[in-house]
Amino acid sequence: MGQAMDIQPRVLRTAMGHFATGVAIVTGMASAEPVGMTVQSLVSVSLEPPLVLFCPGKSSTSWPRIADTGGFAVSVLGQEQRKLCSVFGRQGADKFAEIDWKPGLHGCPLLEGALVHIECETYATHDAGDHHVVLGRVLRVGHRPTEEIPPGPLLFYRGAYAALAPS
């Protein structure tokens, strides 16, 4: 292999910004209190066993609280749920004060109106630079009925929210 270039964080962030991602909220219950955070790095890893992956930052104050419980839920957001990203992206506030949710397995919050809910137990966690790589074993999946699905998923592209263009 060739010699590695000195890649500056801003250069890599700009380059990776050209890869559109979906937006999801990872939630859990910590000491009977709902906890949640916004993620863009949700990936289906395996069908047998059913595994998903996401990457919380090591600076996250929410992830350690969720990690301690051994389980979490993921709510995949639709276009009309953009406001939730701001709510769950900030630290310290009561993120659930004005959010409709219901408890799923292990009490993990499932956000009302999400396109998909994925409920997991933590399968493995790995160190990855300034992030963790978290694998979750999927225990249950639910989704909105097809007739209720909004125009499309909430996407993030080049530093801004984006929508799928009709085909």
Short mmCIF file of N, CA and C in Angstrom, two decimals:
data_model
loop_
_atom_site.label_atom_id
_atom_site.label_comp_id
_atom_site.label_asym_id
_atom_site.label_seq_id
_atom_site.Cartn_x
_atom_site.Cartn_y
_atom_site.Cartn_z
N MET A 1 0.84 -1.18 0.00
CA MET A 1 0.00 0.00 0.00
C MET A 1 0.88 1.23 0.00
N GLY A 2 0.31 2.32 -0.48
CA GLY A 2 1.04 3.57 -0.51
C GLY A 2 1.10 4.23 0.85
N GLN A 3 1.89 5.27 0.92
CA GLN A 3 2.04 6.01 2.16
C GLN A 3 0.77 6.78 2.47
N ALA A 4 0.35 6.77 3.71
CA ALA A 4 -0.86 7.46 4.12
C ALA A 4 -0.66 8.97 4.07
N MET A 5 -1.67 9.66 3.58
CA MET A 5 -1.64 11.11 3.56
C MET A 5 -2.06 11.62 4.93
N ASP A 6 -1.67 12.84 5.24
CA ASP A 6 -2.11 13.48 6.47
C ASP A 6 -3.48 14.09 6.18
N ILE A 7 -4.53 13.39 6.55
CA ILE A 7 -5.90 13.83 6.26
C ILE A 7 -6.42 14.66 7.42
N GLN A 8 -6.76 15.88 7.13
CA GLN A 8 -7.31 16.77 8.15
C GLN A 8 -8.78 16.42 8.38
N PRO A 9 -9.26 16.51 9.63
CA PRO A 9 -10.66 16.18 9.93
C PRO A 9 -11.67 16.91 9.04
N ARG A 10 -11.46 18.18 8.80
CA ARG A 10 -12.40 18.96 7.97
C ARG A 10 -12.46 18.42 6.54
N VAL A 11 -11.32 18.01 5.99
CA VAL A 11 -11.27 17.47 4.63
C VAL A 11 -12.06 16.17 4.57
N LEU A 12 -11.85 15.29 5.54
CA LEU A 12 -12.58 14.02 5.56
C LEU A 12 -14.08 14.25 5.77
N ARG A 13 -14.43 15.16 6.67
CA ARG A 13 -15.85 15.46 6.91
C ARG A 13 -16.51 15.97 5.63
N THR A 14 -15.85 16.87 4.91
CA THR A 14 -16.40 17.39 3.66
C THR A 14 -16.56 16.28 2.63
N ALA A 15 -15.54 15.45 2.50
CA ALA A 15 -15.62 14.34 1.53
C ALA A 15 -16.75 13.39 1.88
N MET A 16 -16.85 12.98 3.13
CA MET A 16 -17.89 12.04 3.55
C MET A 16 -19.29 12.66 3.52
N GLY A 17 -19.34 13.99 3.55
CA GLY A 17 -20.62 14.68 3.44
C GLY A 17 -21.32 14.43 2.12
N HIS A 18 -20.59 13.96 1.13
CA HIS A 18 -21.16 13.65 -0.18
C HIS A 18 -21.85 12.29 -0.19
N PHE A 19 -21.80 11.58 0.93
CA PHE A 19 -22.50 10.31 1.06
C PHE A 19 -23.74 10.57 1.91
N ALA A 20 -24.91 10.47 1.29
CA ALA A 20 -26.15 10.72 2.02
C ALA A 20 -26.39 9.62 3.06
N THR A 21 -26.87 10.03 4.23
CA THR A 21 -27.20 9.07 5.27
C THR A 21 -28.63 9.31 5.73
N GLY A 22 -29.22 8.28 6.29
CA GLY A 22 -30.50 8.45 6.96
C GLY A 22 -30.25 9.02 8.33
N VAL A 23 -31.32 9.36 9.03
CA VAL A 23 -31.20 9.91 10.38
C VAL A 23 -32.09 9.09 11.30
N ALA A 24 -31.54 8.73 12.45
CA ALA A 24 -32.28 7.92 13.42
C ALA A 24 -31.99 8.43 14.83
N ILE A 25 -32.86 8.03 15.74
CA ILE A 25 -32.68 8.35 17.16
C ILE A 25 -32.49 7.03 17.89
N VAL A 26 -31.40 6.93 18.66
CA VAL A 26 -31.15 5.75 19.51
C VAL A 26 -31.61 6.13 20.91
N THR A 27 -32.41 5.25 21.53
CA THR A 27 -32.96 5.54 22.84
C THR A 27 -32.74 4.37 23.81
N GLY A 28 -32.86 4.68 25.08
CA GLY A 28 -32.78 3.67 26.12
C GLY A 28 -33.41 4.21 27.39
N MET A 29 -33.48 3.37 28.40
CA MET A 29 -33.98 3.79 29.71
C MET A 29 -32.83 3.65 30.69
N ALA A 30 -32.51 4.73 31.37
CA ALA A 30 -31.43 4.72 32.36
C ALA A 30 -32.01 5.21 33.69
N SER A 31 -32.02 4.34 34.67
CA SER A 31 -32.58 4.68 35.98
C SER A 31 -34.01 5.21 35.85
N ALA A 32 -34.82 4.51 35.07
CA ALA A 32 -36.24 4.85 34.84
C ALA A 32 -36.43 6.18 34.13
N GLU A 33 -35.37 6.70 33.51
CA GLU A 33 -35.45 7.97 32.78
C GLU A 33 -35.12 7.71 31.31
N PRO A 34 -35.95 8.20 30.37
CA PRO A 34 -35.64 8.01 28.95
C PRO A 34 -34.42 8.82 28.53
N VAL A 35 -33.59 8.22 27.70
CA VAL A 35 -32.36 8.85 27.20
C VAL A 35 -32.32 8.63 25.69
N GLY A 36 -31.84 9.63 24.94
CA GLY A 36 -31.77 9.45 23.50
C GLY A 36 -30.75 10.36 22.85
N MET A 37 -30.38 9.97 21.61
CA MET A 37 -29.41 10.75 20.84
C MET A 37 -29.62 10.52 19.35
N THR A 38 -29.25 11.51 18.55
CA THR A 38 -29.34 11.42 17.09
C THR A 38 -28.12 10.69 16.55
N VAL A 39 -28.35 9.80 15.56
CA VAL A 39 -27.25 9.12 14.87
C VAL A 39 -27.50 9.13 13.36
N GLN A 40 -26.42 9.10 12.61
CA GLN A 40 -26.50 9.01 11.16
C GLN A 40 -25.85 7.72 10.66
N SER A 41 -25.21 7.00 11.55
CA SER A 41 -24.40 5.85 11.14
C SER A 41 -25.10 4.52 11.39
N LEU A 42 -26.35 4.40 11.02
CA LEU A 42 -27.09 3.17 11.22
C LEU A 42 -26.95 2.27 10.00
N VAL A 43 -26.52 1.01 10.23
CA VAL A 43 -26.28 0.08 9.13
C VAL A 43 -26.77 -1.30 9.52
N SER A 44 -27.40 -1.99 8.59
CA SER A 44 -27.72 -3.40 8.78
C SER A 44 -26.45 -4.18 8.48
N VAL A 45 -26.01 -5.01 9.42
CA VAL A 45 -24.74 -5.72 9.28
C VAL A 45 -24.94 -7.18 8.90
N SER A 46 -25.92 -7.84 9.50
CA SER A 46 -26.09 -9.27 9.31
C SER A 46 -27.57 -9.64 9.45
N LEU A 47 -27.99 -10.62 8.64
CA LEU A 47 -29.34 -11.14 8.76
C LEU A 47 -29.39 -12.36 9.68
N GLU A 48 -28.29 -13.12 9.74
CA GLU A 48 -28.18 -14.31 10.60
C GLU A 48 -26.86 -14.26 11.35
N PRO A 49 -26.80 -13.88 12.58
CA PRO A 49 -27.89 -13.35 13.39
C PRO A 49 -28.25 -11.94 12.95
N PRO A 50 -29.44 -11.47 13.28
CA PRO A 50 -29.82 -10.11 12.88
C PRO A 50 -29.06 -9.06 13.69
N LEU A 51 -28.21 -8.30 13.00
CA LEU A 51 -27.38 -7.29 13.67
C LEU A 51 -27.47 -5.95 12.95
N VAL A 52 -27.48 -4.87 13.73
CA VAL A 52 -27.35 -3.52 13.20
C VAL A 52 -26.16 -2.86 13.89
N LEU A 53 -25.68 -1.78 13.30
CA LEU A 53 -24.50 -1.08 13.80
C LEU A 53 -24.76 0.41 13.81
N PHE A 54 -24.28 1.10 14.81
CA PHE A 54 -24.24 2.57 14.81
C PHE A 54 -22.99 3.01 15.54
N CYS A 55 -22.62 4.28 15.38
CA CYS A 55 -21.35 4.77 15.92
C CYS A 55 -21.54 6.05 16.74
N PRO A 56 -21.75 5.93 18.04
CA PRO A 56 -21.84 7.13 18.88
C PRO A 56 -20.46 7.73 19.14
N GLY A 57 -20.40 9.04 19.21
CA GLY A 57 -19.15 9.71 19.53
C GLY A 57 -18.76 9.48 20.98
N LYS A 58 -17.47 9.46 21.23
CA LYS A 58 -17.00 9.27 22.60
C LYS A 58 -17.32 10.47 23.49
N SER A 59 -17.64 11.61 22.89
CA SER A 59 -18.00 12.79 23.68
C SER A 59 -19.48 12.77 24.07
N SER A 60 -20.24 11.81 23.58
CA SER A 60 -21.67 11.71 23.89
C SER A 60 -21.88 11.50 25.39
N THR A 61 -22.81 12.25 25.94
CA THR A 61 -23.18 12.03 27.34
C THR A 61 -24.35 11.06 27.44
N SER A 62 -25.07 10.87 26.34
CA SER A 62 -26.22 9.94 26.32
C SER A 62 -25.79 8.49 26.16
N TRP A 63 -24.84 8.23 25.29
CA TRP A 63 -24.48 6.84 25.02
C TRP A 63 -24.02 6.08 26.26
N PRO A 64 -23.16 6.61 27.12
CA PRO A 64 -22.76 5.82 28.29
C PRO A 64 -23.95 5.41 29.16
N ARG A 65 -24.94 6.28 29.26
CA ARG A 65 -26.12 5.95 30.06
C ARG A 65 -26.93 4.83 29.41
N ILE A 66 -27.05 4.87 28.08
CA ILE A 66 -27.76 3.80 27.36
C ILE A 66 -26.94 2.52 27.40
N ALA A 67 -25.64 2.62 27.20
CA ALA A 67 -24.76 1.45 27.16
C ALA A 67 -24.84 0.63 28.43
N ASP A 68 -24.96 1.30 29.56
CA ASP A 68 -25.01 0.61 30.85
C ASP A 68 -26.22 -0.31 30.99
N THR A 69 -27.27 -0.09 30.18
CA THR A 69 -28.50 -0.88 30.31
C THR A 69 -28.45 -2.18 29.52
N GLY A 70 -27.55 -2.28 28.53
CA GLY A 70 -27.44 -3.50 27.74
C GLY A 70 -28.42 -3.61 26.60
N GLY A 71 -29.26 -2.61 26.40
CA GLY A 71 -30.22 -2.65 25.30
C GLY A 71 -30.56 -1.26 24.84
N PHE A 72 -31.11 -1.16 23.63
CA PHE A 72 -31.48 0.14 23.08
C PHE A 72 -32.53 -0.06 21.99
N ALA A 73 -33.15 1.03 21.60
CA ALA A 73 -34.09 1.03 20.49
C ALA A 73 -33.65 2.09 19.49
N VAL A 74 -33.99 1.87 18.24
CA VAL A 74 -33.69 2.81 17.18
C VAL A 74 -35.00 3.21 16.52
N SER A 75 -35.22 4.52 16.36
CA SER A 75 -36.37 5.03 15.62
C SER A 75 -35.84 5.72 14.37
N VAL A 76 -36.15 5.17 13.19
CA VAL A 76 -35.72 5.74 11.91
C VAL A 76 -36.72 6.84 11.54
N LEU A 77 -36.21 8.04 11.27
CA LEU A 77 -37.06 9.21 11.08
C LEU A 77 -37.49 9.42 9.63
N GLY A 78 -38.71 9.95 9.49
CA GLY A 78 -39.23 10.38 8.20
C GLY A 78 -38.97 11.86 8.01
N GLN A 79 -39.19 12.35 6.78
CA GLN A 79 -38.90 13.75 6.44
C GLN A 79 -39.58 14.75 7.37
N GLU A 80 -40.78 14.43 7.82
CA GLU A 80 -41.54 15.37 8.63
C GLU A 80 -41.04 15.43 10.08
N GLN A 81 -40.03 14.64 10.42
CA GLN A 81 -39.53 14.59 11.80
C GLN A 81 -38.19 15.30 11.99
N ARG A 82 -37.88 16.21 11.12
CA ARG A 82 -36.60 16.93 11.17
C ARG A 82 -36.34 17.60 12.52
N LYS A 83 -37.39 18.12 13.14
CA LYS A 83 -37.24 18.82 14.42
C LYS A 83 -36.63 17.91 15.49
N LEU A 84 -36.93 16.61 15.41
CA LEU A 84 -36.40 15.68 16.41
C LEU A 84 -34.88 15.62 16.42
N CYS A 85 -34.26 15.86 15.27
CA CYS A 85 -32.79 15.85 15.21
C CYS A 85 -32.20 16.92 16.10
N SER A 86 -32.79 18.10 16.07
CA SER A 86 -32.30 19.19 16.92
C SER A 86 -32.54 18.87 18.38
N VAL A 87 -33.71 18.35 18.69
CA VAL A 87 -34.04 18.02 20.08
C VAL A 87 -33.06 17.00 20.64
N PHE A 88 -32.82 15.93 19.89
CA PHE A 88 -31.96 14.85 20.39
C PHE A 88 -30.48 15.10 20.14
N GLY A 89 -30.14 16.15 19.42
CA GLY A 89 -28.76 16.48 19.17
C GLY A 89 -28.13 17.36 20.24
N ARG A 90 -28.94 17.90 21.13
CA ARG A 90 -28.38 18.78 22.15
C ARG A 90 -28.20 18.04 23.47
N GLN A 91 -27.31 18.58 24.28
CA GLN A 91 -27.01 17.95 25.56
C GLN A 91 -27.70 18.68 26.70
N GLY A 92 -28.06 17.92 27.72
CA GLY A 92 -28.54 18.51 28.95
C GLY A 92 -30.03 18.78 29.05
N ALA A 93 -30.71 18.96 27.93
CA ALA A 93 -32.14 19.29 27.99
C ALA A 93 -32.97 18.03 28.19
N ASP A 94 -34.22 18.20 28.62
CA ASP A 94 -35.15 17.08 28.72
C ASP A 94 -35.68 16.82 27.31
N LYS A 95 -35.05 15.92 26.61
CA LYS A 95 -35.36 15.65 25.22
C LYS A 95 -36.74 15.05 25.03
N PHE A 96 -37.30 14.46 26.06
CA PHE A 96 -38.58 13.78 25.93
C PHE A 96 -39.76 14.61 26.43
N ALA A 97 -39.51 15.85 26.84
CA ALA A 97 -40.55 16.69 27.43
C ALA A 97 -41.74 16.89 26.49
N GLU A 98 -41.49 17.09 25.22
CA GLU A 98 -42.57 17.36 24.26
C GLU A 98 -42.63 16.32 23.15
N ILE A 99 -42.11 15.13 23.42
CA ILE A 99 -42.05 14.08 22.41
C ILE A 99 -43.03 12.97 22.77
N ASP A 100 -43.81 12.51 21.79
CA ASP A 100 -44.69 11.37 22.03
C ASP A 100 -43.92 10.09 21.79
N TRP A 101 -43.97 9.20 22.78
CA TRP A 101 -43.28 7.92 22.65
C TRP A 101 -44.02 6.88 23.48
N LYS A 102 -43.70 5.62 23.18
CA LYS A 102 -44.25 4.52 23.96
C LYS A 102 -43.10 3.59 24.31
N PRO A 103 -43.20 2.86 25.42
CA PRO A 103 -42.12 1.95 25.79
C PRO A 103 -42.15 0.68 24.93
N GLY A 104 -40.96 0.26 24.54
CA GLY A 104 -40.81 -0.99 23.82
C GLY A 104 -40.24 -2.03 24.76
N LEU A 105 -39.52 -2.99 24.19
CA LEU A 105 -38.85 -3.99 25.01
C LEU A 105 -37.94 -3.30 26.01
N HIS A 106 -37.87 -3.81 27.18
CA HIS A 106 -37.00 -3.26 28.22
C HIS A 106 -37.31 -1.80 28.52
N GLY A 107 -38.47 -1.32 28.08
CA GLY A 107 -38.87 0.06 28.35
C GLY A 107 -38.25 1.09 27.45
N CYS A 108 -37.40 0.69 26.50
CA CYS A 108 -36.73 1.66 25.62
C CYS A 108 -37.77 2.45 24.83
N PRO A 109 -37.65 3.78 24.79
CA PRO A 109 -38.62 4.61 24.09
C PRO A 109 -38.63 4.36 22.58
N LEU A 110 -39.85 4.22 22.05
CA LEU A 110 -40.10 4.15 20.61
C LEU A 110 -40.80 5.44 20.24
N LEU A 111 -40.20 6.24 19.37
CA LEU A 111 -40.75 7.55 19.04
C LEU A 111 -41.94 7.42 18.10
N GLU A 112 -43.04 8.07 18.47
CA GLU A 112 -44.25 8.04 17.64
C GLU A 112 -43.96 8.66 16.28
N GLY A 113 -44.51 8.07 15.25
CA GLY A 113 -44.37 8.60 13.90
C GLY A 113 -43.14 8.15 13.15
N ALA A 114 -42.24 7.42 13.80
CA ALA A 114 -41.02 6.96 13.11
C ALA A 114 -41.40 5.98 12.00
N LEU A 115 -40.55 5.93 10.97
CA LEU A 115 -40.79 4.99 9.87
C LEU A 115 -40.61 3.55 10.34
N VAL A 116 -39.58 3.34 11.16
CA VAL A 116 -39.22 2.00 11.61
C VAL A 116 -38.75 2.07 13.06
N HIS A 117 -39.04 1.03 13.83
CA HIS A 117 -38.48 0.85 15.17
C HIS A 117 -37.69 -0.45 15.16
N ILE A 118 -36.48 -0.39 15.71
CA ILE A 118 -35.63 -1.57 15.82
C ILE A 118 -35.22 -1.67 17.28
N GLU A 119 -35.56 -2.78 17.93
CA GLU A 119 -35.24 -2.95 19.34
C GLU A 119 -34.14 -3.99 19.47
N CYS A 120 -33.11 -3.66 20.23
CA CYS A 120 -31.88 -4.46 20.26
C CYS A 120 -31.35 -4.69 21.67
N GLU A 121 -30.55 -5.74 21.78
CA GLU A 121 -29.67 -5.90 22.93
C GLU A 121 -28.27 -5.65 22.41
N THR A 122 -27.42 -5.05 23.23
CA THR A 122 -26.05 -4.77 22.80
C THR A 122 -25.31 -6.08 22.60
N TYR A 123 -24.75 -6.27 21.42
CA TYR A 123 -24.06 -7.49 21.03
C TYR A 123 -22.55 -7.34 21.22
N ALA A 124 -22.01 -6.18 20.83
CA ALA A 124 -20.58 -5.89 20.98
C ALA A 124 -20.34 -4.40 20.83
N THR A 125 -19.30 -3.91 21.47
CA THR A 125 -18.87 -2.52 21.34
C THR A 125 -17.36 -2.53 21.10
N HIS A 126 -16.94 -1.74 20.11
CA HIS A 126 -15.53 -1.67 19.75
C HIS A 126 -15.06 -0.22 19.74
N ASP A 127 -13.79 -0.02 20.06
CA ASP A 127 -13.17 1.28 19.99
C ASP A 127 -12.92 1.63 18.53
N ALA A 128 -13.17 2.90 18.16
CA ALA A 128 -12.94 3.34 16.78
C ALA A 128 -12.57 4.82 16.77
N GLY A 129 -11.35 5.12 17.17
CA GLY A 129 -10.89 6.51 17.17
C GLY A 129 -11.70 7.36 18.13
N ASP A 130 -12.35 8.41 17.61
CA ASP A 130 -13.14 9.29 18.47
C ASP A 130 -14.60 8.83 18.60
N HIS A 131 -14.88 7.61 18.15
CA HIS A 131 -16.22 7.03 18.25
C HIS A 131 -16.13 5.60 18.79
N HIS A 132 -17.29 5.05 19.09
CA HIS A 132 -17.44 3.62 19.39
C HIS A 132 -18.18 3.01 18.21
N VAL A 133 -17.95 1.74 17.94
CA VAL A 133 -18.77 0.99 17.00
C VAL A 133 -19.61 0.06 17.85
N VAL A 134 -20.93 0.21 17.77
CA VAL A 134 -21.85 -0.57 18.58
C VAL A 134 -22.64 -1.50 17.67
N LEU A 135 -22.59 -2.79 17.97
CA LEU A 135 -23.41 -3.77 17.27
C LEU A 135 -24.56 -4.15 18.18
N GLY A 136 -25.76 -4.14 17.61
CA GLY A 136 -26.94 -4.54 18.37
C GLY A 136 -27.58 -5.75 17.74
N ARG A 137 -27.92 -6.73 18.57
CA ARG A 137 -28.66 -7.91 18.10
C ARG A 137 -30.13 -7.53 18.09
N VAL A 138 -30.75 -7.60 16.92
CA VAL A 138 -32.14 -7.18 16.76
C VAL A 138 -33.07 -8.20 17.40
N LEU A 139 -33.92 -7.70 18.29
CA LEU A 139 -34.89 -8.54 18.99
C LEU A 139 -36.29 -8.39 18.41
N ARG A 140 -36.59 -7.18 17.92
CA ARG A 140 -37.93 -6.93 17.37
C ARG A 140 -37.85 -5.74 16.42
N VAL A 141 -38.63 -5.80 15.35
CA VAL A 141 -38.70 -4.73 14.35
C VAL A 141 -40.17 -4.40 14.11
N GLY A 142 -40.46 -3.13 13.97
CA GLY A 142 -41.81 -2.69 13.62
C GLY A 142 -41.70 -1.53 12.67
N HIS A 143 -42.73 -1.36 11.84
CA HIS A 143 -42.72 -0.23 10.91
C HIS A 143 -44.13 0.29 10.69
N ARG A 144 -44.20 1.52 10.18
CA ARG A 144 -45.49 2.12 9.89
C ARG A 144 -46.15 1.36 8.76
N PRO A 145 -47.47 1.25 8.80
CA PRO A 145 -48.15 0.62 7.67
C PRO A 145 -47.86 1.39 6.38
N THR A 146 -47.75 0.70 5.28
CA THR A 146 -47.39 1.31 3.99
C THR A 146 -48.26 2.51 3.65
N GLU A 147 -49.55 2.43 3.93
CA GLU A 147 -50.44 3.55 3.59
C GLU A 147 -50.18 4.78 4.44
N GLU A 148 -49.46 4.65 5.54
CA GLU A 148 -49.16 5.79 6.41
C GLU A 148 -47.77 6.36 6.19
N ILE A 149 -46.98 5.76 5.33
CA ILE A 149 -45.59 6.20 5.16
C ILE A 149 -45.56 7.56 4.48
N PRO A 150 -44.83 8.51 5.07
CA PRO A 150 -44.74 9.86 4.50
C PRO A 150 -43.93 9.84 3.20
N PRO A 151 -43.71 11.02 2.62
CA PRO A 151 -43.01 11.08 1.34
C PRO A 151 -41.65 10.38 1.31
N GLY A 152 -40.95 10.29 2.41
CA GLY A 152 -39.67 9.62 2.38
C GLY A 152 -38.92 9.74 3.69
N PRO A 153 -37.74 9.13 3.74
CA PRO A 153 -36.93 9.19 4.95
C PRO A 153 -36.27 10.54 5.12
N LEU A 154 -35.89 10.85 6.33
CA LEU A 154 -35.11 12.05 6.59
C LEU A 154 -33.66 11.73 6.24
N LEU A 155 -33.08 12.52 5.37
CA LEU A 155 -31.70 12.31 4.92
C LEU A 155 -30.82 13.48 5.34
N PHE A 156 -29.53 13.21 5.44
CA PHE A 156 -28.54 14.24 5.72
C PHE A 156 -27.50 14.15 4.61
N TYR A 157 -27.24 15.28 3.92
CA TYR A 157 -26.34 15.30 2.78
C TYR A 157 -25.62 16.64 2.72
N ARG A 158 -24.30 16.60 2.69
CA ARG A 158 -23.45 17.79 2.58
C ARG A 158 -23.78 18.84 3.63
N GLY A 159 -23.97 18.36 4.87
CA GLY A 159 -24.16 19.26 6.00
C GLY A 159 -25.57 19.81 6.16
N ALA A 160 -26.53 19.27 5.41
CA ALA A 160 -27.91 19.77 5.52
C ALA A 160 -28.89 18.62 5.35
N TYR A 161 -30.11 18.84 5.79
CA TYR A 161 -31.15 17.84 5.60
C TYR A 161 -31.56 17.85 4.14
N ALA A 162 -31.91 16.68 3.62
CA ALA A 162 -32.25 16.54 2.21
C ALA A 162 -33.44 15.60 2.08
N ALA A 163 -34.05 15.63 0.89
CA ALA A 163 -35.18 14.77 0.59
C ALA A 163 -34.90 14.02 -0.70
N LEU A 164 -35.51 12.86 -0.80
CA LEU A 164 -35.41 12.11 -2.04
C LEU A 164 -36.22 12.82 -3.11
N ALA A 165 -35.68 12.90 -4.32
CA ALA A 165 -36.44 13.48 -5.43
C ALA A 165 -37.37 12.39 -5.98
N PRO A 166 -38.61 12.78 -6.32
CA PRO A 166 -39.52 11.77 -6.87
C PRO A 166 -38.92 11.18 -8.15
N SER A 167 -39.14 9.87 -8.33
CA SER A 167 -38.58 9.26 -9.55
C SER A 167 -39.62 9.11 -10.62
#
